[in-house]
Amino acid sequence: TMTETVKIINGDSAAGPVATIVNGSAALNGHAAKTKNGSTILEVMHEPPDGGTRAWLVMVGAFLCNGVLFGIINSFSVIYLSLQKLLHDQGDTEASSKAALVGSLTIGTTFMLSPVSGILTDKIGLRMTTLIGGVLTCSGMLLSSFFTNNVSALYFTYGIMFGLGAALAYTPSLAILGHYFKKYLGLVNGVVTAGSSVCTAIMPLALDKLVQLTGLATTFRVLSVISSFVIFCALLYKPLQPPPPPPKVKPGRSRVNTLLRSLINFDNWKKRKYIIWALSIPIALFGYFVPYVHMGKFVKDSFPGEEENLPVMCIGITSGLGRLLFGFIADLPRVNRVLLQQMSFILIGTLTMCLPATGSFPLLLFIALAMGLFDGCFISLLGPIAYDLCGPRGATQAIGFLLGLCSIPLTVGPPIAGKLYDHTGSYKLPFILAGIPPLFGASTMFFIRCVKDTPASPETVLKDPTHQPLAQNAWDCEHQAEPRNGKLNGHIREDRRATLASSESLTAAIN
């Protein structure tokens, strides 16, 4: 028979342990699911199917969504050159900085507003949030085609509108995967995040030809059509898990407090493992993005005459391969995903610090290939680790708030490295310092193994001999509770408790 995990909600309280429906009956830690006032609300939590037509269609939709959004964002260098030329021809003395700000607003808005995407997803659903994001990206690009000569308007249409749409669509594309996959969650995340690598390799060349043949306005219209794919992807996102229940209302709380709790999943911030992880990742990213931005100038200074964009292309290619490879490895039994991500940061930091010591261009390309491989490892594990630490209910906001925290170091790190280069005239100090944050961030992640999150405490309920045993939380274990002395007799082993999801418990489930 098919087992479904359910949540018991007591009248005015959303808190409560997990129960299971077996053969149409409900049980809570071995007893009948019954609340203090006699009323019971059951929220069905489906076990991820790990396959099937819709599951694979969801994966393809998320792949396209990631590819379209980050293919466009990462190809801004093509738009930048055309926009900078237009502004320069108009006599604008700040053409370069103004053109660059359009792209900076896009990537900054995408990450900074990701927490908004997580909150909206919990309130209006994965499908509707992605749909709104698709409409914003499509309309933002279409409006941009009418303002190619007005950079101030592009700040809003291309930078903010498209960036907000990308933020609303990106977080659900990772969160929906946990609804359909558990055993293959790491591999599927690797495939989906590889979409950005594939499209980043294709779109710059295509956009360059398109701009040359048709101009910037027509290019924006074509990008608007491509962005509309996100809308169709949203139609595939049928969530299998119910939204988080409303927060427990306690007397004495202010309206602001109550409003915040209705918007933000504070349960995530009670999980010490998630807090450590969510703070360690941004720390590591202070130096992570520096080589991507400054690699071209470093090649021009250190290896004149060599192709300055080739190392970044190597990083992009192996990053896509790394996402597939480490996504597969992350699903293997006894693999600790957090430890795997720590390893990637340690190697990224070490390789970044080795860049100034490279004496030949082939060696630089080898380092770039290795960096891309472990970059793919880091990115492909974001979604699975969020599910491990926060479970299916908290994963959406966990991902959204993490991306929001990452927006600051991703934006601040490269300019600081640029200022150091301006003062020293060399990339030796910037690259050495850029390698330190990934090493430090990986070190702080070791504290995840030193803390424990408090499991949810069960409520007192009446016993009912007609109900079946409780299976543990679907994200902790697939094994059902065993009856005492081999017989049900109306009782279930009372030491069975639903626990919070963790990387260790998910590994046990895979086994």
mmCIF file of N, CA, C and O in Angstrom, residues 218-261:
data_model
loop_
_atom_site.group_PDB
_atom_site.id
_atom_site.type_symbol
_atom_site.label_atom_id
_atom_site.label_comp_id
_atom_site.label_asym_id
_atom_site.label_seq_id
_atom_site.Cartn_x
_atom_site.Cartn_y
_atom_site.Cartn_z
ATOM 1 N N THR A 218 15.867 44.545 -31.690
ATOM 2 C CA THR A 218 15.338 43.245 -32.110
ATOM 3 C C THR A 218 15.879 42.117 -31.229
ATOM 4 O O THR A 218 15.172 41.152 -30.922
ATOM 5 N N THR A 219 17.123 42.258 -30.799
ATOM 6 C CA THR A 219 17.713 41.253 -29.911
ATOM 7 C C THR A 219 16.932 41.168 -28.607
ATOM 8 O O THR A 219 16.669 40.064 -28.103
ATOM 9 N N PHE A 220 16.558 42.318 -28.054
ATOM 10 C CA PHE A 220 15.757 42.311 -26.822
ATOM 11 C C PHE A 220 14.408 41.626 -27.046
ATOM 12 O O PHE A 220 13.907 40.926 -26.160
ATOM 13 N N ARG A 221 13.815 41.821 -28.206
ATOM 14 C CA ARG A 221 12.519 41.185 -28.497
ATOM 15 C C ARG A 221 12.673 39.668 -28.607
ATOM 16 O O ARG A 221 11.806 38.911 -28.148
ATOM 17 N N VAL A 222 13.771 39.224 -29.221
ATOM 18 C CA VAL A 222 14.024 37.783 -29.307
ATOM 19 C C VAL A 222 14.247 37.210 -27.906
ATOM 20 O O VAL A 222 13.737 36.124 -27.570
ATOM 21 N N LEU A 223 14.984 37.932 -27.070
ATOM 22 C CA LEU A 223 15.201 37.491 -25.691
ATOM 23 C C LEU A 223 13.890 37.462 -24.905
ATOM 24 O O LEU A 223 13.719 36.638 -24.006
ATOM 25 N N SER A 224 12.969 38.344 -25.262
ATOM 26 C CA SER A 224 11.655 38.335 -24.627
ATOM 27 C C SER A 224 10.908 37.042 -24.955
ATOM 28 O O SER A 224 10.273 36.436 -24.085
ATOM 29 N N VAL A 225 10.999 36.616 -26.216
ATOM 30 C CA VAL A 225 10.361 35.358 -26.617
ATOM 31 C C VAL A 225 11.008 34.180 -25.900
ATOM 32 O O VAL A 225 10.326 33.266 -25.409
ATOM 33 N N ILE A 226 12.350 34.191 -25.822
ATOM 34 C CA ILE A 226 13.051 33.111 -25.119
ATOM 35 C C ILE A 226 12.661 33.093 -23.641
ATOM 36 O O ILE A 226 12.469 32.022 -23.044
ATOM 37 N N SER A 227 12.520 34.286 -23.041
ATOM 38 C CA SER A 227 12.138 34.363 -21.627
ATOM 39 C C SER A 227 10.744 33.808 -21.381
ATOM 40 O O SER A 227 10.433 33.368 -20.264
ATOM 41 N N SER A 228 9.898 33.835 -22.400
ATOM 42 C CA SER A 228 8.534 33.318 -22.233
ATOM 43 C C SER A 228 8.525 31.819 -21.970
ATOM 44 O O SER A 228 7.516 31.272 -21.507
ATOM 45 N N PHE A 229 9.651 31.127 -22.261
ATOM 46 C CA PHE A 229 9.723 29.701 -21.954
ATOM 47 C C PHE A 229 9.533 29.445 -20.463
ATOM 48 O O PHE A 229 9.044 28.391 -20.061
ATOM 49 N N VAL A 230 9.942 30.422 -19.647
ATOM 50 C CA VAL A 230 9.799 30.277 -18.197
ATOM 51 C C VAL A 230 8.325 30.136 -17.823
ATOM 52 O O VAL A 230 7.979 29.392 -16.898
ATOM 53 N N ILE A 231 7.452 30.850 -18.537
ATOM 54 C CA ILE A 231 6.008 30.765 -18.267
ATOM 55 C C ILE A 231 5.509 29.344 -18.514
ATOM 56 O O ILE A 231 4.736 28.785 -17.719
ATOM 57 N N PHE A 232 5.957 28.742 -19.607
ATOM 58 C CA PHE A 232 5.528 27.372 -19.916
ATOM 59 C C PHE A 232 6.123 26.375 -18.924
ATOM 60 O O PHE A 232 5.479 25.379 -18.579
ATOM 61 N N CYS A 233 7.344 26.647 -18.469
ATOM 62 C CA CYS A 233 7.939 25.777 -17.452
ATOM 63 C C CYS A 233 7.130 25.817 -16.166
ATOM 64 O O CYS A 233 6.987 24.801 -15.473
ATOM 65 N N ALA A 234 6.593 27.008 -15.836
ATOM 66 C CA ALA A 234 5.813 27.155 -14.602
ATOM 67 C C ALA A 234 4.590 26.248 -14.608
ATOM 68 O O ALA A 234 4.157 25.763 -13.551
ATOM 69 N N LEU A 235 4.013 26.007 -15.773
ATOM 70 C CA LEU A 235 2.818 25.172 -15.858
ATOM 71 C C LEU A 235 3.110 23.722 -15.478
ATOM 72 O O LEU A 235 2.189 22.970 -15.123
ATOM 73 N N LEU A 236 4.381 23.322 -15.551
ATOM 74 C CA LEU A 236 4.750 21.953 -15.191
ATOM 75 C C LEU A 236 4.919 21.776 -13.684
ATOM 76 O O LEU A 236 4.913 20.655 -13.183
ATOM 77 N N TYR A 237 5.091 22.886 -12.968
ATOM 78 C CA TYR A 237 5.418 22.818 -11.540
ATOM 79 C C TYR A 237 4.169 22.559 -10.700
ATOM 80 O O TYR A 237 3.597 23.459 -10.098
ATOM 81 N N LYS A 238 3.757 21.314 -10.648
ATOM 82 C CA LYS A 238 2.639 20.935 -9.785
ATOM 83 C C LYS A 238 3.205 20.410 -8.469
ATOM 84 O O LYS A 238 3.767 19.316 -8.416
ATOM 85 N N PRO A 239 3.118 21.185 -7.380
ATOM 86 C CA PRO A 239 3.724 20.746 -6.113
ATOM 87 C C PRO A 239 2.995 19.532 -5.534
ATOM 88 O O PRO A 239 1.772 19.416 -5.622
ATOM 89 N N LEU A 240 3.766 18.629 -4.948
ATOM 90 C CA LEU A 240 3.193 17.452 -4.301
ATOM 91 C C LEU A 240 3.057 17.629 -2.798
ATOM 92 O O LEU A 240 2.296 16.914 -2.156
ATOM 93 N N GLN A 241 3.823 18.565 -2.239
ATOM 94 C CA GLN A 241 3.770 18.803 -0.800
ATOM 95 C C GLN A 241 2.874 20.006 -0.503
ATOM 96 O O GLN A 241 2.870 20.975 -1.265
ATOM 97 N N PRO A 242 2.109 19.975 0.580
ATOM 98 C CA PRO A 242 1.280 21.126 0.937
ATOM 99 C C PRO A 242 2.157 22.286 1.407
ATOM 100 O O PRO A 242 3.292 22.075 1.832
ATOM 101 N N PRO A 243 1.650 23.511 1.331
ATOM 102 C CA PRO A 243 2.417 24.661 1.829
ATOM 103 C C PRO A 243 2.561 24.598 3.341
ATOM 104 O O PRO A 243 1.801 23.897 4.014
ATOM 105 N N PRO A 244 3.545 25.295 3.900
ATOM 106 C CA PRO A 244 3.708 25.288 5.362
ATOM 107 C C PRO A 244 2.459 25.806 6.051
ATOM 108 O O PRO A 244 1.783 26.708 5.542
ATOM 109 N N PRO A 245 2.108 25.241 7.203
ATOM 110 C CA PRO A 245 0.919 25.700 7.919
ATOM 111 C C PRO A 245 1.147 27.096 8.493
ATOM 112 O O PRO A 245 2.283 27.526 8.660
ATOM 113 N N PRO A 246 0.075 27.827 8.785
ATOM 114 C CA PRO A 246 0.229 29.163 9.378
ATOM 115 C C PRO A 246 0.870 29.069 10.754
ATOM 116 O O PRO A 246 0.764 28.038 11.427
ATOM 117 N N PRO A 247 1.549 30.118 11.192
ATOM 118 C CA PRO A 247 2.242 30.060 12.487
ATOM 119 C C PRO A 247 1.266 30.006 13.652
ATOM 120 O O PRO A 247 0.124 30.440 13.552
ATOM 121 N N LYS A 248 1.745 29.486 14.748
ATOM 122 C CA LYS A 248 0.930 29.407 15.952
ATOM 123 C C LYS A 248 0.714 30.807 16.522
ATOM 124 O O LYS A 248 1.648 31.582 16.691
ATOM 125 N N VAL A 249 -0.522 31.143 16.769
ATOM 126 C CA VAL A 249 -0.863 32.464 17.284
ATOM 127 C C VAL A 249 -0.784 32.448 18.805
ATOM 128 O O VAL A 249 -1.460 31.659 19.469
ATOM 129 N N LYS A 250 0.064 33.288 19.355
ATOM 130 C CA LYS A 250 0.219 33.370 20.807
ATOM 131 C C LYS A 250 -0.219 34.736 21.299
ATOM 132 O O LYS A 250 0.049 35.746 20.645
ATOM 133 N N PRO A 251 -0.914 34.774 22.425
ATOM 134 C CA PRO A 251 -1.351 36.071 22.968
ATOM 135 C C PRO A 251 -0.149 36.924 23.377
ATOM 136 O O PRO A 251 0.873 36.410 23.833
ATOM 137 N N GLY A 252 -0.301 38.232 23.190
ATOM 138 C CA GLY A 252 0.757 39.146 23.588
ATOM 139 C C GLY A 252 1.702 39.533 22.473
ATOM 140 O O GLY A 252 2.515 40.445 22.638
ATOM 141 N N ARG A 253 1.625 38.852 21.341
ATOM 142 C CA ARG A 253 2.496 39.195 20.222
ATOM 143 C C ARG A 253 1.969 40.436 19.511
ATOM 144 O O ARG A 253 0.766 40.605 19.333
ATOM 145 N N SER A 254 2.887 41.279 19.092
ATOM 146 C CA SER A 254 2.487 42.474 18.350
ATOM 147 C C SER A 254 2.043 42.095 16.946
ATOM 148 O O SER A 254 2.323 40.995 16.463
ATOM 149 N N ARG A 255 1.350 43.040 16.291
ATOM 150 C CA ARG A 255 0.899 42.766 14.926
ATOM 151 C C ARG A 255 2.077 42.583 13.980
ATOM 152 O O ARG A 255 2.031 41.760 13.060
ATOM 153 N N VAL A 256 3.135 43.361 14.203
ATOM 154 C CA VAL A 256 4.314 43.240 13.347
ATOM 155 C C VAL A 256 4.941 41.858 13.511
ATOM 156 O O VAL A 256 5.324 41.211 12.530
ATOM 157 N N ASN A 257 5.038 41.407 14.760
ATOM 158 C CA ASN A 257 5.596 40.086 15.028
ATOM 159 C C ASN A 257 4.763 39.003 14.355
ATOM 160 O O ASN A 257 5.287 38.080 13.721
ATOM 161 N N THR A 258 3.461 39.113 14.496
ATOM 162 C CA THR A 258 2.562 38.128 13.894
ATOM 163 C C THR A 258 2.662 38.139 12.374
ATOM 164 O O THR A 258 2.673 37.085 11.724
ATOM 165 N N LEU A 259 2.763 39.352 11.799
ATOM 166 C CA LEU A 259 2.883 39.472 10.341
ATOM 167 C C LEU A 259 4.180 38.842 9.847
ATOM 168 O O LEU A 259 4.175 38.101 8.842
ATOM 169 N N LEU A 260 5.277 39.122 10.535
ATOM 170 C CA LEU A 260 6.562 38.549 10.130
ATOM 171 C C LEU A 260 6.533 37.033 10.199
ATOM 172 O O LEU A 260 7.056 36.344 9.305
ATOM 173 N N ARG A 261 5.917 36.497 11.243
ATOM 174 C CA ARG A 261 5.862 35.044 11.380
ATOM 175 C C ARG A 261 4.958 34.409 10.331
ATOM 176 O O ARG A 261 5.124 33.228 9.996
#
